[in-house]
């Protein structure tokens, strides 16, 4: 049995205590004292009705405070029966707490199923009516009956609503935990998909370019064609190895490695590439982020531009780290401003951690980290 299930059982048993107390106390009073057969039968029927309704609506309230069936006429009829029974017993001089709990039970379960904006006004009106009945039919002991009605209603309402409120909080917390687990799984899937896309797209683009180059060199420069064919095989093995590392969760992107790979791929595609700055100056927590940025930027340059030159600029100054990829390959026939641009990024590094944000530039599109 899970802790939530145990709490549910505990809450359910506790909120039923009021009904059990009323049933036991009223039956004991009817057995010990002679109120007459008709009167005892009618009052017993009223007690049975109130206890059944209380149990029924509290079970609905276990689904959440304020989310039960709102049936005003049924509640009004049940409360009227409880008031009649309470008034009759007040007139008989019986001020046992069990009789005062009759209207208290109805107030408690009505308050449990009503929405919050209606709960307290309705319970206040019901309490006033119960006190008024005690004052009218209590005779010389009217004050004692009125005080007993107030005490029983407040005590039972407090006990039931607090128990249900605690249960409601536990259910909401469990729902939030499950939602957080689902979001964590979804986030991990997105991260895995992004890493796999970066690796496969990066290497496959390079393999395609080198394969085309090797095909063109066949018959012209067979030695160079074989060299490129060997590089294609090596790239394929590297892609396979990194894909396995991603699947196993062991891959950690190094900015220096990613930049070296990007330079090699871009130069193999005939794009003159330069690197300005030192990748080791980038703080370790930001290395994977900027490594992913360089991979994606390189893929974009290869796929979406006609670049002949690409510059990788690394800057670390005044608590800010920036990595930019700039190229000259914007297609003049395309209307979209970001075609042919590489991705750029900047990250502020405060004392408490790192915060990444995109930085648009003349030749670099912003990428949020």
Short mmCIF file of C-alpha atoms in Angstrom, two decimals:
data_model
loop_
_atom_site.label_atom_id
_atom_site.label_comp_id
_atom_site.label_asym_id
_atom_site.label_seq_id
_atom_site.Cartn_x
_atom_site.Cartn_y
_atom_site.Cartn_z
CA UNK A 1 0.00 0.00 0.00
CA UNK A 2 1.43 3.35 -1.05
CA UNK A 3 1.68 6.30 1.37
CA UNK A 4 -0.97 8.17 -0.65
CA UNK A 5 -3.36 5.24 -0.37
CA UNK A 6 -2.77 5.03 3.38
CA UNK A 7 -3.42 8.76 3.70
CA UNK A 8 -6.64 8.38 1.74
CA UNK A 9 -7.85 5.61 4.05
CA UNK A 10 -6.86 7.60 7.13
CA UNK A 11 -8.65 10.71 5.87
CA UNK A 12 -11.76 8.75 4.97
CA UNK A 13 -11.91 7.06 8.36
CA UNK A 14 -11.41 10.34 10.20
CA UNK A 15 -14.14 12.24 8.34
CA UNK A 16 -16.55 9.39 9.09
CA UNK A 17 -15.98 9.72 12.81
CA UNK A 18 -18.64 12.41 13.03
CA UNK A 19 -21.30 10.21 11.45
CA UNK A 20 -20.38 7.26 13.66
CA UNK A 21 -20.48 9.46 16.78
CA UNK A 22 -23.93 10.80 15.85
CA UNK A 23 -25.29 7.35 15.14
CA UNK A 24 -23.98 5.84 18.35
CA UNK A 25 -24.90 8.79 20.57
CA UNK A 26 -28.42 9.23 19.26
CA UNK A 27 -29.24 5.50 19.38
CA UNK A 28 -27.94 5.34 22.95
CA UNK A 29 -30.06 8.33 23.94
CA UNK A 30 -33.19 6.89 22.30
CA UNK A 31 -32.67 3.54 24.05
CA UNK A 32 -31.97 4.97 27.49
CA UNK A 33 -34.75 7.59 27.48
CA UNK A 34 -38.43 7.02 26.66
CA UNK A 35 -39.40 9.64 24.06
CA UNK A 36 -42.32 7.62 22.73
CA UNK A 37 -42.35 5.21 19.84
CA UNK A 38 -43.49 7.63 17.12
CA UNK A 39 -41.18 10.40 18.15
CA UNK A 40 -38.21 8.04 18.51
CA UNK A 41 -38.91 6.47 15.10
CA UNK A 42 -39.14 9.85 13.34
CA UNK A 43 -36.01 11.16 14.99
CA UNK A 44 -34.14 7.94 14.20
CA UNK A 45 -35.18 8.24 10.54
CA UNK A 46 -33.89 11.81 10.50
CA UNK A 47 -30.59 10.66 11.99
CA UNK A 48 -30.27 7.90 9.37
CA UNK A 49 -30.97 10.35 6.54
CA UNK A 50 -28.41 12.89 7.77
CA UNK A 51 -25.69 10.26 8.34
CA UNK A 52 -26.24 8.70 4.90
CA UNK A 53 -26.14 12.09 3.16
CA UNK A 54 -23.06 13.09 5.13
CA UNK A 55 -21.24 9.90 4.15
CA UNK A 56 -22.32 10.21 0.53
CA UNK A 57 -21.16 13.79 0.04
CA UNK A 58 -17.94 13.39 1.96
CA UNK A 59 -17.03 10.55 -0.40
CA UNK A 60 -17.55 13.00 -3.27
CA UNK A 61 -15.45 15.60 -1.45
CA UNK A 62 -12.56 13.11 -1.40
CA UNK A 63 -12.20 13.98 -5.08
CA UNK A 64 -11.27 17.51 -4.08
CA UNK A 65 -12.66 20.34 -2.00
CA UNK A 66 -15.31 22.29 -3.88
CA UNK A 67 -15.67 19.71 -6.65
CA UNK A 68 -18.72 17.74 -5.50
CA UNK A 69 -22.28 17.76 -6.81
CA UNK A 70 -24.02 21.00 -5.96
CA UNK A 71 -27.68 20.16 -5.36
CA UNK A 72 -29.11 23.08 -3.37
CA UNK A 73 -32.63 21.72 -2.95
CA UNK A 74 -31.39 18.37 -1.70
CA UNK A 75 -29.03 20.05 0.75
CA UNK A 76 -31.80 22.39 1.92
CA UNK A 77 -34.16 19.45 2.51
CA UNK A 78 -31.51 17.48 4.42
CA UNK A 79 -30.65 20.50 6.53
CA UNK A 80 -34.36 21.14 7.24
CA UNK A 81 -34.76 17.54 8.48
CA UNK A 82 -31.71 17.95 10.73
CA UNK A 83 -33.09 21.22 12.12
CA UNK A 84 -36.47 19.64 12.87
CA UNK A 85 -34.83 16.75 14.70
CA UNK A 86 -32.52 19.16 16.55
CA UNK A 87 -35.46 21.37 17.55
CA UNK A 88 -37.56 18.40 18.72
CA UNK A 89 -34.76 17.10 20.91
CA UNK A 90 -34.08 20.57 22.30
CA UNK A 91 -37.74 20.75 23.30
CA UNK A 92 -37.37 17.39 25.02
CA UNK A 93 -34.55 18.72 27.20
CA UNK A 94 -31.92 16.50 25.57
CA UNK A 95 -28.73 18.45 25.00
CA UNK A 96 -26.41 15.59 24.20
CA UNK A 97 -23.62 16.61 21.81
CA UNK A 98 -24.80 13.91 19.38
CA UNK A 99 -28.04 15.79 18.70
CA UNK A 100 -26.21 19.07 18.11
CA UNK A 101 -24.07 17.25 15.57
CA UNK A 102 -27.08 16.60 13.34
CA UNK A 103 -27.06 20.09 11.77
CA UNK A 104 -23.26 20.15 12.11
CA UNK A 105 -22.92 17.11 9.83
CA UNK A 106 -24.95 18.81 7.11
CA UNK A 107 -22.99 22.05 7.44
CA UNK A 108 -19.73 20.10 7.17
CA UNK A 109 -20.51 18.15 4.02
CA UNK A 110 -22.19 21.10 2.29
CA UNK A 111 -19.10 23.21 3.00
CA UNK A 112 -16.86 20.45 1.67
CA UNK A 113 -18.49 20.26 -1.76
CA UNK A 114 -19.24 23.94 -2.35
CA UNK A 115 -16.74 26.17 -4.19
CA UNK A 116 -14.60 28.39 -1.96
CA UNK A 117 -16.42 31.63 -2.88
CA UNK A 118 -19.76 30.18 -1.72
CA UNK A 119 -18.61 27.90 1.07
CA UNK A 120 -18.27 30.30 3.98
CA UNK A 121 -21.40 32.44 3.40
CA UNK A 122 -23.59 29.33 3.10
CA UNK A 123 -22.10 27.72 6.21
CA UNK A 124 -22.54 30.96 8.15
CA UNK A 125 -26.24 31.11 7.26
CA UNK A 126 -26.73 27.45 8.18
CA UNK A 127 -24.98 27.97 11.53
CA UNK A 128 -27.21 30.94 12.34
CA UNK A 129 -30.31 28.88 11.57
CA UNK A 130 -29.14 26.01 13.79
CA UNK A 131 -28.45 28.44 16.65
CA UNK A 132 -31.84 30.11 16.11
CA UNK A 133 -33.65 26.76 16.34
CA UNK A 134 -31.85 26.02 19.59
CA UNK A 135 -32.83 29.44 20.93
CA UNK A 136 -36.49 29.00 20.00
CA UNK A 137 -37.01 25.42 21.20
CA UNK A 138 -34.42 25.26 23.98
CA UNK A 139 -36.77 26.76 26.58
CA UNK A 140 -35.06 27.68 29.80
CA UNK A 141 -31.84 26.03 28.58
CA UNK A 142 -31.83 27.89 25.28
CA UNK A 143 -28.44 29.47 25.88
CA UNK A 144 -26.84 26.10 26.60
CA UNK A 145 -28.39 24.63 23.45
CA UNK A 146 -27.24 27.59 21.34
CA UNK A 147 -23.70 27.34 22.67
CA UNK A 148 -23.68 23.59 22.07
CA UNK A 149 -24.83 24.07 18.47
CA UNK A 150 -22.07 26.59 17.78
CA UNK A 151 -19.37 24.44 19.40
CA UNK A 152 -20.41 21.26 17.56
CA UNK A 153 -20.70 22.95 14.16
CA UNK A 154 -17.35 24.72 14.46
CA UNK A 155 -15.58 21.59 15.76
CA UNK A 156 -16.97 19.24 13.12
CA UNK A 157 -16.54 21.64 10.24
CA UNK A 158 -12.96 22.36 11.29
CA UNK A 159 -12.13 18.66 11.68
CA UNK A 160 -13.65 17.59 8.36
CA UNK A 161 -12.41 20.48 6.25
CA UNK A 162 -8.87 20.32 7.64
CA UNK A 163 -8.68 16.58 6.93
CA UNK A 164 -10.02 17.04 3.40
CA UNK A 165 -7.75 20.03 2.81
CA UNK A 166 -4.68 17.98 3.80
CA UNK A 167 -5.81 15.18 1.51
CA UNK A 168 -6.38 17.67 -1.33
CA UNK A 169 -2.86 19.05 -0.88
CA UNK A 170 -1.42 15.54 -0.97
CA UNK A 171 -3.29 14.73 -4.20
CA UNK A 172 -2.15 17.98 -5.82
CA UNK A 173 1.44 17.31 -4.78
CA UNK A 174 1.27 13.82 -6.26
CA UNK A 175 -0.15 15.21 -9.50
CA UNK A 176 2.62 17.83 -9.60
CA UNK A 177 5.24 15.12 -9.01
CA UNK A 178 3.89 13.02 -11.86
CA UNK A 179 3.78 16.06 -14.13
CA UNK A 180 7.37 16.91 -13.22
CA UNK A 181 8.43 13.33 -13.99
CA UNK A 182 6.67 13.45 -17.37
CA UNK A 183 8.28 16.80 -18.19
CA UNK A 184 11.70 15.49 -17.19
CA UNK A 185 11.26 12.52 -19.51
CA UNK A 186 10.10 14.79 -22.34
CA UNK A 187 13.01 17.17 -21.76
CA UNK A 188 15.48 14.32 -21.81
CA UNK A 189 13.98 13.03 -25.05
CA UNK A 190 14.28 16.47 -26.61
CA UNK A 191 17.89 16.75 -25.45
CA UNK A 192 18.69 13.33 -26.88
CA UNK A 193 16.95 14.17 -30.16
CA UNK A 194 18.85 17.46 -30.44
CA UNK A 195 22.22 15.80 -29.77
CA UNK A 196 21.45 13.03 -32.24
CA UNK A 197 20.38 15.56 -34.86
CA UNK A 198 23.52 17.61 -34.38
CA UNK A 199 25.83 14.61 -34.62
CA UNK A 200 24.12 12.89 -37.53
CA UNK A 201 23.50 16.09 -39.48
CA UNK A 202 27.04 17.33 -38.98
CA UNK A 203 28.78 14.13 -39.99
CA UNK A 204 26.37 13.14 -42.75
CA UNK A 205 26.80 16.54 -44.37
CA UNK A 206 30.55 16.14 -44.27
CA UNK A 207 30.31 12.57 -45.59
CA UNK A 208 28.12 13.73 -48.48
CA UNK A 209 30.51 16.52 -49.42
CA UNK A 210 33.61 14.33 -49.25
CA UNK A 211 31.84 11.56 -51.14
CA UNK A 212 30.94 13.96 -53.96
CA UNK A 213 34.50 15.27 -54.02
CA UNK A 214 35.93 11.74 -54.15
CA UNK A 215 33.52 10.87 -56.98
CA UNK A 216 34.69 13.86 -59.02
CA UNK A 217 38.36 13.01 -58.43
CA UNK A 218 38.05 9.43 -59.67
CA UNK A 219 39.97 9.20 -62.90
CA UNK A 220 41.60 12.57 -62.35
CA UNK A 221 43.49 12.10 -59.10
CA UNK A 222 42.92 8.58 -57.84
CA UNK A 223 45.27 8.96 -54.87
CA UNK A 224 43.40 12.02 -53.60
CA UNK A 225 40.08 10.29 -54.26
CA UNK A 226 41.18 7.34 -52.13
CA UNK A 227 42.26 9.75 -49.40
CA UNK A 228 38.83 11.37 -49.35
CA UNK A 229 37.16 7.95 -49.43
CA UNK A 230 39.18 6.99 -46.36
CA UNK A 231 38.09 10.20 -44.64
CA UNK A 232 34.48 9.34 -45.47
CA UNK A 233 34.91 5.97 -43.77
CA UNK A 234 36.55 7.60 -40.76
CA UNK A 235 33.75 10.16 -40.49
CA UNK A 236 31.19 7.36 -40.63
CA UNK A 237 32.99 5.49 -37.83
CA UNK A 238 33.19 8.69 -35.77
CA UNK A 239 29.46 9.33 -36.25
CA UNK A 240 28.70 5.76 -35.20
CA UNK A 241 30.90 6.04 -32.10
CA UNK A 242 29.43 9.40 -31.03
CA UNK A 243 25.91 8.12 -31.62
CA UNK A 244 26.63 5.20 -29.32
CA UNK A 245 28.03 7.60 -26.73
CA UNK A 246 24.85 9.69 -26.90
CA UNK A 247 22.69 6.61 -26.46
CA UNK A 248 24.73 5.56 -23.46
CA UNK A 249 24.69 9.07 -22.01
CA UNK A 250 28.49 9.40 -21.92
CA UNK A 251 29.06 12.02 -24.59
CA UNK A 252 30.35 15.38 -23.36
CA UNK A 253 30.89 18.05 -26.00
CA UNK A 254 34.23 19.88 -25.88
CA UNK A 255 34.25 23.29 -27.51
CA UNK A 256 37.82 22.86 -28.73
CA UNK A 257 37.00 19.51 -30.32
CA UNK A 258 33.85 20.86 -31.94
CA UNK A 259 35.70 23.85 -33.37
CA UNK A 260 38.46 21.60 -34.74
CA UNK A 261 35.86 19.35 -36.35
CA UNK A 262 34.01 22.35 -37.76
CA UNK A 263 37.20 23.82 -39.25
CA UNK A 264 38.09 20.49 -40.86
CA UNK A 265 34.64 20.02 -42.36
CA UNK A 266 34.36 23.59 -43.63
CA UNK A 267 37.80 23.53 -45.20
CA UNK A 268 37.02 20.19 -46.81
CA UNK A 269 33.99 21.89 -48.38
CA UNK A 270 36.25 24.61 -49.82
CA UNK A 271 35.36 27.24 -47.22
CA UNK A 272 38.33 29.19 -45.87
CA UNK A 273 37.98 29.09 -42.09
CA UNK A 274 39.83 30.96 -39.36
CA UNK A 275 39.59 30.78 -35.57
CA UNK A 276 40.12 33.85 -33.40
CA UNK A 277 40.40 33.13 -29.66
CA UNK A 278 41.11 30.21 -27.38
CA UNK A 279 38.37 27.65 -26.63
CA UNK A 280 40.01 26.78 -23.30
CA UNK A 281 39.08 30.25 -21.98
CA UNK A 282 35.39 29.29 -22.05
CA UNK A 283 34.27 28.04 -18.59
CA UNK A 284 33.64 24.26 -18.43
CA UNK A 285 29.89 24.60 -17.70
CA UNK A 286 29.47 26.46 -20.99
CA UNK A 287 31.62 24.18 -23.12
CA UNK A 288 28.80 21.73 -24.06
CA UNK A 289 26.43 24.58 -24.83
CA UNK A 290 28.79 26.41 -27.15
CA UNK A 291 29.94 23.11 -28.63
CA UNK A 292 26.35 22.37 -29.67
CA UNK A 293 26.12 25.92 -31.06
CA UNK A 294 29.23 25.44 -33.21
CA UNK A 295 27.93 22.11 -34.54
CA UNK A 296 24.58 23.59 -35.48
CA UNK A 297 26.17 26.70 -36.97
CA UNK A 298 28.54 24.64 -39.10
CA UNK A 299 25.66 22.52 -40.39
CA UNK A 300 23.71 25.67 -41.29
CA UNK A 301 26.67 27.14 -43.19
CA UNK A 302 27.07 23.93 -45.20
CA UNK A 303 23.41 23.46 -45.95
CA UNK A 304 22.02 26.94 -46.37
CA UNK A 305 24.81 29.16 -47.67
CA UNK A 306 27.25 29.72 -50.51
CA UNK A 307 30.03 30.77 -48.20
CA UNK A 308 33.64 31.04 -49.28
CA UNK A 309 34.88 32.25 -45.92
CA UNK A 310 33.85 31.60 -42.32
CA UNK A 311 35.29 33.11 -39.14
CA UNK A 312 34.93 31.56 -35.68
CA UNK A 313 35.39 34.22 -33.00
CA UNK A 314 35.74 33.38 -29.30
CA UNK A 315 35.67 36.26 -26.84
CA UNK A 316 35.87 36.29 -23.03
CA UNK A 317 35.72 39.70 -21.38
CA UNK A 318 33.99 41.41 -18.43
CA UNK A 319 32.19 38.28 -17.28
CA UNK A 320 30.75 37.57 -20.74
CA UNK A 321 31.61 34.70 -23.05
CA UNK A 322 30.81 34.93 -26.74
CA UNK A 323 31.22 32.49 -29.63
CA UNK A 324 30.29 33.69 -33.11
CA UNK A 325 30.36 32.11 -36.55
CA UNK A 326 30.40 34.66 -39.38
CA UNK A 327 30.29 33.83 -43.07
CA UNK A 328 29.95 35.62 -46.39
CA UNK A 329 27.51 33.22 -47.99
CA UNK A 330 24.10 34.94 -47.66
CA UNK A 331 22.10 34.05 -50.74
CA UNK A 332 21.03 37.21 -52.59
CA UNK A 333 18.00 35.51 -54.10
CA UNK A 334 16.48 34.63 -50.75
CA UNK A 335 14.23 37.06 -48.94
CA UNK A 336 14.66 35.62 -45.47
CA UNK A 337 17.21 37.55 -43.45
CA UNK A 338 18.61 34.53 -41.65
CA UNK A 339 19.38 32.29 -44.65
CA UNK A 340 23.06 31.50 -44.95
CA UNK A 341 23.86 32.71 -41.49
CA UNK A 342 25.59 30.76 -38.81
CA UNK A 343 24.39 30.71 -35.24
CA UNK A 344 25.99 32.94 -32.66
CA UNK A 345 25.67 33.13 -28.93
CA UNK A 346 26.73 34.96 -25.83
CA UNK A 347 26.61 33.92 -22.19
CA UNK A 348 26.96 36.06 -19.11
CA UNK A 349 28.87 34.42 -16.28
CA UNK A 350 27.79 35.88 -12.92
CA UNK A 351 29.03 34.64 -9.59
CA UNK A 352 26.07 32.33 -9.10
CA UNK A 353 26.25 30.54 -12.46
CA UNK A 354 25.87 31.05 -16.19
CA UNK A 355 23.06 32.56 -18.18
CA UNK A 356 22.90 32.16 -21.94
CA UNK A 357 21.12 34.36 -24.45
CA UNK A 358 21.17 34.87 -28.20
CA UNK A 359 22.99 37.81 -29.80
CA UNK A 360 21.96 38.83 -33.33
CA UNK A 361 24.68 40.25 -35.54
CA UNK A 362 25.21 41.49 -39.08
CA UNK A 363 26.31 38.06 -40.25
CA UNK A 364 25.22 35.90 -37.32
CA UNK A 365 21.77 34.91 -36.22
CA UNK A 366 21.04 34.73 -32.49
CA UNK A 367 20.75 31.38 -30.80
CA UNK A 368 19.39 31.13 -27.27
CA UNK A 369 21.31 28.83 -25.03
#
